[in-house]
């Protein structure tokens, strides 16, 4: 749908795709997810919220400015230092307060720590791959945004196919074996992208994307299950917020770094 809009309309309209999906998500969540409430409620942590907003904004502007030289180097580096400093202050604040915006004490859980620290590198890689593959298909292969997006979309088919098979794989082989195997296979498939040649067949790329979507989805499903495996009911909301935040940051970092490169 995004490729269709970019090819035949304006790229600015692609951001509105999120609206009907968001409305549908809200309706389905209201209908099917139980409204579990926490007995203890704390006030919203405005200081941490503002620190994170300012820090992430500075880091994003720095990454955007460094790549295509949209900003002077000194300005971009100053924003980079400012953003990193604000995020460091945020971490120090969150470690001292029990009712902060994010609960960093979750990193004391071995499974959560492993899933997050190892998984963030994979998330960054996963954020960069679609961005670079679209550029490859359009710039090198000469495809339109619509054709490029249709080819990239085959990875989603692989991901959806995996959803029904993940539980049986995990029951048969266990979390450790599935996670190691899916991570190695994912890395191998990313390396195969380097072998894509303009003179080659697009069907070969589609096959690689299909397999990549399958193993990446299996990897992230396993990582997410591992992240929550030791989290108690009273910490679930905190874990959800922290996992979502770190995942989005990792994917944005992957896109930013690949754009600079």
mmCIF file of C-alpha atoms in Angstrom:
data_model
loop_
_atom_site.group_PDB
_atom_site.id
_atom_site.type_symbol
_atom_site.label_atom_id
_atom_site.label_comp_id
_atom_site.label_asym_id
_atom_site.label_seq_id
_atom_site.Cartn_x
_atom_site.Cartn_y
_atom_site.Cartn_z
ATOM 1 C CA UNK A 1 0.000 0.000 0.000
ATOM 2 C CA UNK A 2 2.871 2.360 0.793
ATOM 3 C CA UNK A 3 4.522 1.602 -2.548
ATOM 4 C CA UNK A 4 1.242 2.215 -4.362
ATOM 5 C CA UNK A 5 0.798 5.608 -2.700
ATOM 6 C CA UNK A 6 4.404 6.678 -3.328
ATOM 7 C CA UNK A 7 4.239 5.627 -7.012
ATOM 8 C CA UNK A 8 0.909 7.181 -7.920
ATOM 9 C CA UNK A 9 0.311 9.865 -5.256
ATOM 10 C CA UNK A 10 2.432 11.711 -2.676
ATOM 11 C CA UNK A 11 4.845 10.032 -0.251
ATOM 12 C CA UNK A 12 3.473 12.268 2.512
ATOM 13 C CA UNK A 13 0.230 10.300 2.454
ATOM 14 C CA UNK A 14 1.908 7.057 3.576
ATOM 15 C CA UNK A 15 1.882 8.236 7.199
ATOM 16 C CA UNK A 16 -1.921 8.179 7.199
ATOM 17 C CA UNK A 17 -1.835 4.399 6.666
ATOM 18 C CA UNK A 18 -1.276 4.122 10.416
ATOM 19 C CA UNK A 19 -4.630 5.706 11.280
ATOM 20 C CA UNK A 20 -7.073 2.945 10.214
ATOM 21 C CA UNK A 21 -4.663 0.291 11.536
ATOM 22 C CA UNK A 22 -4.503 2.103 14.879
ATOM 23 C CA UNK A 23 -8.298 2.355 15.079
ATOM 24 C CA UNK A 24 -8.644 -1.352 14.259
ATOM 25 C CA UNK A 25 -6.041 -2.192 16.922
ATOM 26 C CA UNK A 26 -7.916 -0.163 19.537
ATOM 27 C CA UNK A 27 -11.211 -1.869 18.688
ATOM 28 C CA UNK A 28 -9.699 -5.379 18.800
ATOM 29 C CA UNK A 29 -7.824 -4.628 22.036
ATOM 30 C CA UNK A 30 -11.050 -3.372 23.621
ATOM 31 C CA UNK A 31 -12.953 -6.480 22.547
ATOM 32 C CA UNK A 32 -10.433 -9.234 23.245
ATOM 33 C CA UNK A 33 -7.795 -8.086 25.770
ATOM 34 C CA UNK A 34 -8.851 -8.123 29.437
ATOM 35 C CA UNK A 35 -8.525 -4.782 31.203
ATOM 36 C CA UNK A 36 -6.083 -5.816 33.940
ATOM 37 C CA UNK A 37 -5.492 -3.045 36.477
ATOM 38 C CA UNK A 38 -2.636 -2.572 38.898
ATOM 39 C CA UNK A 39 -3.698 -1.870 42.478
ATOM 40 C CA UNK A 40 -0.854 0.578 43.051
ATOM 41 C CA UNK A 41 -0.892 3.692 40.904
ATOM 42 C CA UNK A 42 1.847 6.324 40.711
ATOM 43 C CA UNK A 43 1.895 9.813 39.173
ATOM 44 C CA UNK A 44 3.210 10.255 35.658
ATOM 45 C CA UNK A 45 6.969 10.847 35.546
ATOM 46 C CA UNK A 46 7.062 14.109 33.600
ATOM 47 C CA UNK A 47 10.767 14.777 34.219
ATOM 48 C CA UNK A 48 11.836 11.450 32.709
ATOM 49 C CA UNK A 49 9.391 11.920 29.860
ATOM 50 C CA UNK A 50 10.857 15.332 28.971
ATOM 51 C CA UNK A 51 14.429 14.062 29.318
ATOM 52 C CA UNK A 52 13.764 11.144 26.989
ATOM 53 C CA UNK A 53 11.894 13.322 24.470
ATOM 54 C CA UNK A 54 14.661 15.943 24.362
ATOM 55 C CA UNK A 55 17.469 13.355 24.320
ATOM 56 C CA UNK A 56 15.967 11.233 21.551
ATOM 57 C CA UNK A 57 15.105 14.322 19.499
ATOM 58 C CA UNK A 58 18.708 15.559 19.735
ATOM 59 C CA UNK A 59 20.083 12.133 18.773
ATOM 60 C CA UNK A 60 17.670 11.826 15.835
ATOM 61 C CA UNK A 61 18.566 15.292 14.527
ATOM 62 C CA UNK A 62 22.260 14.472 14.899
ATOM 63 C CA UNK A 63 21.938 11.234 12.921
ATOM 64 C CA UNK A 64 19.795 12.904 10.261
ATOM 65 C CA UNK A 65 22.244 15.795 9.968
ATOM 66 C CA UNK A 66 25.455 13.753 9.821
ATOM 67 C CA UNK A 67 24.570 11.575 6.839
ATOM 68 C CA UNK A 68 23.619 13.937 4.003
ATOM 69 C CA UNK A 69 25.382 16.881 5.724
ATOM 70 C CA UNK A 70 22.105 18.700 6.320
ATOM 71 C CA UNK A 71 23.703 20.302 9.376
ATOM 72 C CA UNK A 72 27.221 21.605 9.966
ATOM 73 C CA UNK A 73 29.413 18.873 11.440
ATOM 74 C CA UNK A 74 29.973 20.865 14.642
ATOM 75 C CA UNK A 75 26.210 21.321 15.108
ATOM 76 C CA UNK A 76 25.488 17.643 14.485
ATOM 77 C CA UNK A 77 28.244 16.546 16.881
ATOM 78 C CA UNK A 78 26.990 19.005 19.519
ATOM 79 C CA UNK A 79 23.493 17.548 19.209
ATOM 80 C CA UNK A 80 24.981 14.061 19.478
ATOM 81 C CA UNK A 81 26.782 14.948 22.709
ATOM 82 C CA UNK A 82 23.704 16.731 24.068
ATOM 83 C CA UNK A 83 21.428 13.788 23.279
ATOM 84 C CA UNK A 84 23.824 11.267 24.805
ATOM 85 C CA UNK A 85 24.184 13.437 27.913
ATOM 86 C CA UNK A 86 20.423 13.761 28.378
ATOM 87 C CA UNK A 87 19.959 10.007 27.963
ATOM 88 C CA UNK A 88 22.686 9.370 30.545
ATOM 89 C CA UNK A 89 20.926 11.704 32.993
ATOM 90 C CA UNK A 90 17.674 9.847 32.257
ATOM 91 C CA UNK A 91 19.257 6.465 33.035
ATOM 92 C CA UNK A 92 20.735 7.777 36.306
ATOM 93 C CA UNK A 93 17.341 9.188 37.296
ATOM 94 C CA UNK A 94 15.482 5.983 36.432
ATOM 95 C CA UNK A 95 17.916 3.941 38.511
ATOM 96 C CA UNK A 96 17.166 6.066 41.583
ATOM 97 C CA UNK A 97 13.375 6.180 41.435
ATOM 98 C CA UNK A 98 10.877 3.343 41.870
ATOM 99 C CA UNK A 99 8.048 5.093 40.032
ATOM 100 C CA UNK A 100 9.985 6.248 36.977
ATOM 101 C CA UNK A 101 8.829 6.256 33.394
ATOM 102 C CA UNK A 102 10.730 3.004 32.737
ATOM 103 C CA UNK A 103 11.671 0.299 35.241
ATOM 104 C CA UNK A 104 15.362 -0.500 34.692
ATOM 105 C CA UNK A 105 15.332 -3.029 37.546
ATOM 106 C CA UNK A 106 13.948 -5.515 35.003
ATOM 107 C CA UNK A 107 17.501 -5.893 33.682
ATOM 108 C CA UNK A 108 18.303 -7.803 36.875
ATOM 109 C CA UNK A 109 16.310 -10.708 35.421
ATOM 110 C CA UNK A 110 18.790 -12.855 33.430
ATOM 111 C CA UNK A 111 16.302 -13.820 30.713
ATOM 112 C CA UNK A 112 15.099 -10.239 30.230
ATOM 113 C CA UNK A 113 18.667 -8.911 30.127
ATOM 114 C CA UNK A 114 19.754 -11.521 27.587
ATOM 115 C CA UNK A 115 16.737 -10.989 25.342
ATOM 116 C CA UNK A 116 17.143 -7.223 25.368
ATOM 117 C CA UNK A 117 20.908 -6.859 25.005
ATOM 118 C CA UNK A 118 21.268 -9.517 22.324
ATOM 119 C CA UNK A 119 17.950 -8.722 20.722
ATOM 120 C CA UNK A 120 18.668 -5.013 20.290
ATOM 121 C CA UNK A 121 21.448 -5.735 17.797
ATOM 122 C CA UNK A 122 19.067 -7.914 15.812
ATOM 123 C CA UNK A 123 16.374 -5.232 15.961
ATOM 124 C CA UNK A 124 18.824 -2.626 14.653
ATOM 125 C CA UNK A 125 19.772 -4.973 11.841
ATOM 126 C CA UNK A 126 16.116 -5.635 11.116
ATOM 127 C CA UNK A 127 15.383 -1.900 10.983
ATOM 128 C CA UNK A 128 18.162 -1.232 8.504
ATOM 129 C CA UNK A 129 17.438 -4.133 6.133
ATOM 130 C CA UNK A 130 14.079 -3.018 4.615
ATOM 131 C CA UNK A 131 15.375 0.547 4.254
ATOM 132 C CA UNK A 132 18.476 -0.583 2.358
ATOM 133 C CA UNK A 133 16.703 -3.265 0.327
ATOM 134 C CA UNK A 134 14.168 -0.773 -1.015
ATOM 135 C CA UNK A 135 17.025 1.507 -2.073
ATOM 136 C CA UNK A 136 18.781 -1.465 -3.706
ATOM 137 C CA UNK A 137 15.725 -2.495 -5.704
ATOM 138 C CA UNK A 138 14.921 1.052 -6.818
ATOM 139 C CA UNK A 139 18.413 2.478 -7.399
ATOM 140 C CA UNK A 140 20.256 -0.576 -8.739
ATOM 141 C CA UNK A 141 17.445 -2.687 -10.208
ATOM 142 C CA UNK A 142 15.472 0.310 -11.499
ATOM 143 C CA UNK A 143 12.147 -0.827 -10.029
ATOM 144 C CA UNK A 144 9.309 1.519 -9.121
ATOM 145 C CA UNK A 145 8.425 1.962 -5.436
ATOM 146 C CA UNK A 146 5.338 -0.194 -6.026
ATOM 147 C CA UNK A 147 7.303 -3.106 -7.522
ATOM 148 C CA UNK A 148 10.029 -2.803 -4.882
ATOM 149 C CA UNK A 149 7.487 -2.834 -2.047
ATOM 150 C CA UNK A 150 5.690 -5.862 -3.499
ATOM 151 C CA UNK A 151 8.977 -7.774 -3.506
ATOM 152 C CA UNK A 152 9.924 -6.623 0.015
ATOM 153 C CA UNK A 153 6.430 -7.574 1.174
ATOM 154 C CA UNK A 154 7.125 -11.247 0.550
ATOM 155 C CA UNK A 155 9.140 -11.281 3.793
ATOM 156 C CA UNK A 156 5.872 -10.591 5.631
ATOM 157 C CA UNK A 157 4.384 -13.729 4.071
ATOM 158 C CA UNK A 158 7.269 -15.731 5.540
ATOM 159 C CA UNK A 159 6.741 -14.053 8.914
ATOM 160 C CA UNK A 160 3.006 -14.859 8.952
ATOM 161 C CA UNK A 161 3.682 -18.455 7.922
ATOM 162 C CA UNK A 162 6.034 -18.861 10.869
ATOM 163 C CA UNK A 163 3.424 -17.763 13.435
ATOM 164 C CA UNK A 164 1.539 -21.029 13.247
ATOM 165 C CA UNK A 165 4.694 -23.149 13.449
ATOM 166 C CA UNK A 166 6.595 -21.382 16.228
ATOM 167 C CA UNK A 167 4.882 -23.080 19.222
ATOM 168 C CA UNK A 168 5.544 -26.596 17.917
ATOM 169 C CA UNK A 169 9.193 -25.736 17.108
ATOM 170 C CA UNK A 170 9.737 -24.322 20.588
ATOM 171 C CA UNK A 171 8.127 -27.339 22.258
ATOM 172 C CA UNK A 172 10.233 -29.763 20.233
ATOM 173 C CA UNK A 173 13.651 -28.074 20.279
ATOM 174 C CA UNK A 174 13.505 -25.625 23.212
ATOM 175 C CA UNK A 175 14.161 -21.893 23.465
ATOM 176 C CA UNK A 176 17.951 -22.086 23.458
ATOM 177 C CA UNK A 177 18.258 -24.236 20.306
ATOM 178 C CA UNK A 178 15.582 -22.327 18.367
ATOM 179 C CA UNK A 179 17.067 -18.951 19.306
ATOM 180 C CA UNK A 180 20.621 -19.899 18.347
ATOM 181 C CA UNK A 181 19.537 -21.541 15.083
ATOM 182 C CA UNK A 182 17.220 -18.699 14.041
ATOM 183 C CA UNK A 183 19.886 -16.082 14.837
ATOM 184 C CA UNK A 184 22.545 -17.895 12.781
ATOM 185 C CA UNK A 185 20.116 -18.415 9.884
ATOM 186 C CA UNK A 186 19.037 -14.762 10.006
ATOM 187 C CA UNK A 187 22.639 -13.582 9.835
ATOM 188 C CA UNK A 188 23.331 -15.955 6.958
ATOM 189 C CA UNK A 189 20.348 -14.667 5.005
ATOM 190 C CA UNK A 190 21.461 -11.066 5.537
ATOM 191 C CA UNK A 191 24.807 -12.032 4.021
ATOM 192 C CA UNK A 192 22.985 -13.466 0.987
ATOM 193 C CA UNK A 193 21.666 -9.984 0.198
ATOM 194 C CA UNK A 194 25.236 -9.018 -0.720
ATOM 195 C CA UNK A 195 25.147 -11.619 -3.504
ATOM 196 C CA UNK A 196 22.127 -10.012 -5.179
ATOM 197 C CA UNK A 197 23.170 -8.874 -8.657
ATOM 198 C CA UNK A 198 21.293 -6.714 -11.137
ATOM 199 C CA UNK A 199 21.801 -9.432 -13.735
ATOM 200 C CA UNK A 200 20.332 -12.059 -11.430
ATOM 201 C CA UNK A 201 16.785 -13.255 -11.087
ATOM 202 C CA UNK A 202 14.264 -11.392 -8.956
ATOM 203 C CA UNK A 203 12.769 -14.772 -8.043
ATOM 204 C CA UNK A 204 15.995 -15.590 -6.214
ATOM 205 C CA UNK A 205 15.696 -12.386 -4.174
ATOM 206 C CA UNK A 206 12.052 -13.169 -3.420
ATOM 207 C CA UNK A 207 13.009 -16.645 -2.188
ATOM 208 C CA UNK A 208 15.678 -15.174 0.087
ATOM 209 C CA UNK A 209 13.240 -12.552 1.441
ATOM 210 C CA UNK A 210 10.596 -15.228 2.064
ATOM 211 C CA UNK A 211 13.048 -17.355 4.044
ATOM 212 C CA UNK A 212 14.393 -14.275 5.819
ATOM 213 C CA UNK A 213 10.940 -13.234 6.972
ATOM 214 C CA UNK A 214 10.321 -16.714 8.353
ATOM 215 C CA UNK A 215 13.539 -17.035 10.403
ATOM 216 C CA UNK A 216 13.538 -13.384 11.581
ATOM 217 C CA UNK A 217 9.981 -13.708 12.841
ATOM 218 C CA UNK A 218 10.932 -16.939 14.604
ATOM 219 C CA UNK A 219 13.906 -15.202 16.190
ATOM 220 C CA UNK A 220 11.873 -12.244 17.454
ATOM 221 C CA UNK A 221 9.028 -14.450 18.681
ATOM 222 C CA UNK A 222 11.544 -16.445 20.710
ATOM 223 C CA UNK A 223 13.249 -13.291 22.010
ATOM 224 C CA UNK A 224 9.932 -11.770 23.086
ATOM 225 C CA UNK A 225 8.889 -14.964 24.858
ATOM 226 C CA UNK A 226 12.252 -15.107 26.609
ATOM 227 C CA UNK A 227 12.017 -11.463 27.674
ATOM 228 C CA UNK A 228 8.747 -12.021 29.561
ATOM 229 C CA UNK A 229 9.508 -15.502 30.906
ATOM 230 C CA UNK A 230 10.603 -14.319 34.384
ATOM 231 C CA UNK A 231 8.507 -11.138 34.605
ATOM 232 C CA UNK A 232 5.889 -11.274 37.361
ATOM 233 C CA UNK A 233 2.297 -10.063 36.899
ATOM 234 C CA UNK A 234 3.004 -6.850 38.817
ATOM 235 C CA UNK A 235 5.813 -5.957 36.402
ATOM 236 C CA UNK A 236 4.151 -6.814 33.089
ATOM 237 C CA UNK A 237 3.088 -3.267 32.244
ATOM 238 C CA UNK A 238 6.579 -1.949 33.052
ATOM 239 C CA UNK A 239 8.173 -4.689 30.927
ATOM 240 C CA UNK A 240 5.848 -3.961 28.006
ATOM 241 C CA UNK A 241 6.754 -0.255 28.062
ATOM 242 C CA UNK A 242 10.493 -0.941 28.312
ATOM 243 C CA UNK A 243 10.519 -3.629 25.592
ATOM 244 C CA UNK A 244 8.523 -1.456 23.167
ATOM 245 C CA UNK A 245 10.737 1.570 23.805
ATOM 246 C CA UNK A 246 14.008 -0.302 23.315
ATOM 247 C CA UNK A 247 12.760 -2.071 20.191
ATOM 248 C CA UNK A 248 11.738 1.179 18.522
ATOM 249 C CA UNK A 249 15.023 2.841 19.497
ATOM 250 C CA UNK A 250 17.048 -0.061 18.093
ATOM 251 C CA UNK A 251 15.206 -0.046 14.766
ATOM 252 C CA UNK A 252 15.546 3.731 14.456
ATOM 253 C CA UNK A 253 19.261 3.442 15.269
ATOM 254 C CA UNK A 254 19.678 0.814 12.555
ATOM 255 C CA UNK A 255 18.026 3.048 9.941
ATOM 256 C CA UNK A 256 20.001 6.116 11.074
ATOM 257 C CA UNK A 257 23.393 4.423 11.015
ATOM 258 C CA UNK A 258 22.746 2.741 7.646
ATOM 259 C CA UNK A 259 21.619 6.095 6.189
ATOM 260 C CA UNK A 260 24.867 7.717 7.351
ATOM 261 C CA UNK A 261 26.923 4.873 5.886
#
